[in-house]
Amino acid sequence: MKLSKMHLRTLREVPTEAEVPSHILLLRAGMIRKLASGIYGFMPMGWRSVKKIEEIIRQEMDRAGAQEILMSAVQPAELWEESGRWSAYGPELWRIKDRNGRDFCLGPTHEEIFTDIIRNDVSSYRQLPQNLYQIQHKYRDEARPRFGLMRSREFIMKDAYSFDKDQEGLDKSYEDMYNAYDRIFTRCGLTFRPVEADTGAIGGAGSHEFTALSEIGESEIAYCENCDMAATVERAACVDAAPDADDVEMLPMEEVHTPGTKTIEEVAGFLNIDKSKTIKALLFERYDDDGNVCGYVAAFVRGDRELNMIKLVNALDIPEHAIAFADEEKMGAATGSVGGFTGPTKLHDCTMVVDSELVWLKNMCAGACKEDHHLINVNYGRDYSADIITDLKVLQEGDPCPCCGAPVKHTRGIEVGQVFKLGTKYSEPMGATYMDENMDEHPIVMGCYGIGVTRTLAAVVEQHHDDDGIIWPIAVAPYHAIVTLVKPEDEVQSRVAEEIYNALMNAGVEVLLDDREERPGVKFKDADLLGIPIRITVGKMAPEGKVEYKLRRDAEKQELTIEEAIANAIATVRRESV
Ligand code: ATP
Ligand code: MG
């Protein structure tokens, strides 16, 4: 492709709405175009890279035995009602009506649709296992679309669904997908880590997220250097503090005057005790399907711990959008809570969720449910009880590893894919069953496997860029090479550039020829911004049959003969476009 003919508009300025490198650079390089908040289109260069990623995914999915299909992005509400997700999915589900008032949604994911296909087409064990996938636009009306392609409201996803006879079959399908994901992200040039994950709105038991390591990533990962524990912080189990010994006496509970001490820091400071001797209360209201408050929840963790919201909603078995921090006044009237001074002993008419370690810690300090007062020597069992006792803690950096006890580390990553063992979560309510050899009927055992194609593109840019622009790995670069013609009006330079351009094209190298009437500085800047892996500059040395050869990722330039430059470029592309 000749740049003089290409639809390309690069920007010198950093677009004001963009904060992270991938968003800034994809916009500046003219690869993506914003249409509305969280809605992007792809311009020629960007679209080529998207297609490269899609092709890698296709090859690896096909190799793993999956078959590509394409369903509609528009999904009838009835199927979502069958699975129970029409109400459970919440405001992220992009709902639409047709002219007759019939409800539909724009698919955020396709479990219902694929389960429907299989329940119609599969009846016998002989037809299993199967794995179907598609690559398609998905829609999620995200509360906070941000970082460009990273969290958008329309994005491209590869979603695959496996159907097996039993758990053993699912384990095998899951492993095959896990291994395919390993190859896909490796081929895309990402540094990534598979970690144990929570299952969120998709559901099921057992899941891994594939996270591309990055400072700007929204997934916080806890991992251990001593063993192979790695999990999202949401998911990671915590080790309870050692229980107080049996012979520690429960002292009489006492009310103390603690004026103005609303936070754990303040009360611990005022009473001169460690924060670990206090109980922190977090108060929530729950919503029904119509968004009305339908109950209150009080969660309690040790004062020096953080509450893990995902563990809380899992314990309550409700979706995340069905709970939020309570309106203090209204909750106070209904349950007896007092903002800043709430403790577990006097609350009523609310669900009490207590972190497991509190049960074994004695003589704690907690709010007295009375303005400016706390209680000391509060003990579980004697002074309060719980509706649910569970691990509610965030696994903090330095906490003991739940597997081996060594201090845990944290890092951040971008979730580029996730695999789930769904089991019969969809096949059971939707009646997707098969007959075994003895004509006994069983629900089909399912798995599902997603990759954010466009988020992967952004993750590649996050990991491969410098101040001047993108540095594409060859496998996902929009073009492999760029021939920069310094003076298009110079006949020799022009002829040499065309010669190299044609030779590379004939050898299957995807090549750009920058033949624009622009200053050389502009051309070099654009080539760097676009991140084309190989640059061959044809300038003053052209009459001697010499050109400048440079890899985008390296600082050095080489002076090579025309033939050497062509041969080098071809060899590099063959070696690296795996
Ligand atoms: P997140 O936790 O980031 O909201 P998710 O866990 O809800 O994502 P999945 O349902 O697992 O996402 O979707 C599969 C993949 O689709 C994700 O691993 C991610 O790469 C991609 N993805 C999900 N939401 C978005 C989005 N809003 N924009 C771009 N890609 C997304
Ligand atoms: Mg996910």
mmCIF file of N, CA and C in Angstrom, residues 1 11 13 22 46 58 63 94 119 139 159-160 164 174 179 189 205 207 216 269-270 332 376 383 442 518 527 545:
data_model
loop_
_atom_site.group_PDB
_atom_site.id
_atom_site.type_symbol
_atom_site.label_atom_id
_atom_site.label_comp_id
_atom_site.label_asym_id
_atom_site.label_seq_id
_atom_site.Cartn_x
_atom_site.Cartn_y
_atom_site.Cartn_z
ATOM 1 N N MET A 1 0.834 -1.196 0.000
ATOM 2 C CA MET A 1 0.000 0.000 0.000
ATOM 3 C C MET A 1 0.875 1.255 0.000
ATOM 4 N N LEU A 11 -2.321 12.133 14.424
ATOM 5 C CA LEU A 11 -2.442 13.369 15.205
ATOM 6 C C LEU A 11 -1.143 13.652 15.944
ATOM 7 N N GLU A 13 -1.077 15.993 18.427
ATOM 8 C CA GLU A 13 -1.464 16.321 19.809
ATOM 9 C C GLU A 13 -2.031 15.083 20.503
ATOM 10 N N SER A 22 -2.207 3.155 25.440
ATOM 11 C CA SER A 22 -2.849 2.474 24.311
ATOM 12 C C SER A 22 -3.930 3.352 23.701
ATOM 13 N N GLY A 46 -5.825 0.110 12.033
ATOM 14 C CA GLY A 46 -6.324 -0.548 13.242
ATOM 15 C C GLY A 46 -7.062 -1.827 12.901
ATOM 16 N N ARG A 58 -8.538 -17.691 15.567
ATOM 17 C CA ARG A 58 -9.184 -18.725 14.718
ATOM 18 C C ARG A 58 -8.293 -19.938 14.566
ATOM 19 N N ARG A 63 -7.494 -25.418 15.738
ATOM 20 C CA ARG A 63 -6.531 -26.457 16.085
ATOM 21 C C ARG A 63 -7.001 -27.250 17.313
ATOM 22 N N TRP A 94 -27.827 -4.264 27.478
ATOM 23 C CA TRP A 94 -28.312 -3.226 26.584
ATOM 24 C C TRP A 94 -29.635 -3.691 25.981
ATOM 25 N N ARG A 119 -29.537 -27.491 22.551
ATOM 26 C CA ARG A 119 -30.702 -28.265 23.008
ATOM 27 C C ARG A 119 -31.596 -28.648 21.829
ATOM 28 N N TYR A 139 -22.013 -6.133 23.387
ATOM 29 C CA TYR A 139 -22.502 -4.856 23.911
ATOM 30 C C TYR A 139 -22.679 -4.931 25.410
ATOM 31 N N ASP A 159 -16.107 -15.698 21.646
ATOM 32 C CA ASP A 159 -16.705 -16.496 22.712
ATOM 33 C C ASP A 159 -16.930 -17.919 22.226
ATOM 34 N N ALA A 160 -16.501 -18.861 23.050
ATOM 35 C CA ALA A 160 -16.617 -20.286 22.719
ATOM 36 C C ALA A 160 -17.382 -20.982 23.827
ATOM 37 N N ASP A 164 -20.265 -31.107 26.990
ATOM 38 C CA ASP A 164 -19.738 -32.432 27.292
ATOM 39 C C ASP A 164 -20.768 -33.281 28.023
ATOM 40 N N TYR A 174 -11.889 -27.836 28.999
ATOM 41 C CA TYR A 174 -11.359 -26.653 29.683
ATOM 42 C C TYR A 174 -9.842 -26.593 29.523
ATOM 43 N N ASN A 179 -5.001 -24.250 27.192
ATOM 44 C CA ASN A 179 -3.751 -24.354 26.429
ATOM 45 C C ASN A 179 -3.807 -23.526 25.148
ATOM 46 N N GLY A 189 2.231 -11.750 21.383
ATOM 47 C CA GLY A 189 3.372 -11.012 21.934
ATOM 48 C C GLY A 189 3.130 -10.467 23.328
ATOM 49 N N ALA A 205 -18.646 -22.959 38.389
ATOM 50 C CA ALA A 205 -17.635 -23.243 39.405
ATOM 51 C C ALA A 205 -16.298 -23.455 38.733
ATOM 52 N N SER A 207 -12.733 -21.084 37.370
ATOM 53 C CA SER A 207 -12.478 -20.120 36.305
ATOM 54 C C SER A 207 -11.048 -19.598 36.390
ATOM 55 N N ILE A 216 -1.533 -0.264 34.311
ATOM 56 C CA ILE A 216 -2.843 0.389 34.168
ATOM 57 C C ILE A 216 -3.988 -0.624 34.208
ATOM 58 N N GLY A 269 -6.917 5.083 68.032
ATOM 59 C CA GLY A 269 -6.030 6.105 68.598
ATOM 60 C C GLY A 269 -6.555 6.598 69.943
ATOM 61 N N PHE A 270 -7.833 6.856 69.987
ATOM 62 C CA PHE A 270 -8.444 7.400 71.200
ATOM 63 C C PHE A 270 -8.334 6.419 72.368
ATOM 64 N N GLY A 332 -30.474 3.550 59.572
ATOM 65 C CA GLY A 332 -30.537 3.753 61.024
ATOM 66 C C GLY A 332 -31.953 3.557 61.544
ATOM 67 N N ILE A 376 -16.358 -2.045 74.489
ATOM 68 C CA ILE A 376 -15.126 -2.847 74.529
ATOM 69 C C ILE A 376 -15.459 -4.231 75.090
ATOM 70 N N ASP A 383 -22.027 -11.962 72.734
ATOM 71 C CA ASP A 383 -22.598 -10.619 72.559
ATOM 72 C C ASP A 383 -23.279 -10.392 71.209
ATOM 73 N N HIS A 442 -29.564 -36.835 30.771
ATOM 74 C CA HIS A 442 -28.680 -36.039 31.644
ATOM 75 C C HIS A 442 -28.560 -34.620 31.095
ATOM 76 N N GLU A 518 5.979 14.854 1.766
ATOM 77 C CA GLU A 518 6.093 15.388 3.126
ATOM 78 C C GLU A 518 7.572 15.516 3.465
ATOM 79 N N ALA A 527 6.120 6.946 10.915
ATOM 80 C CA ALA A 527 6.507 5.525 10.910
ATOM 81 C C ALA A 527 6.685 5.029 12.347
ATOM 82 N N GLY A 545 23.418 2.309 -4.342
ATOM 83 C CA GLY A 545 22.758 1.020 -4.050
ATOM 84 C C GLY A 545 22.660 0.735 -2.564
#
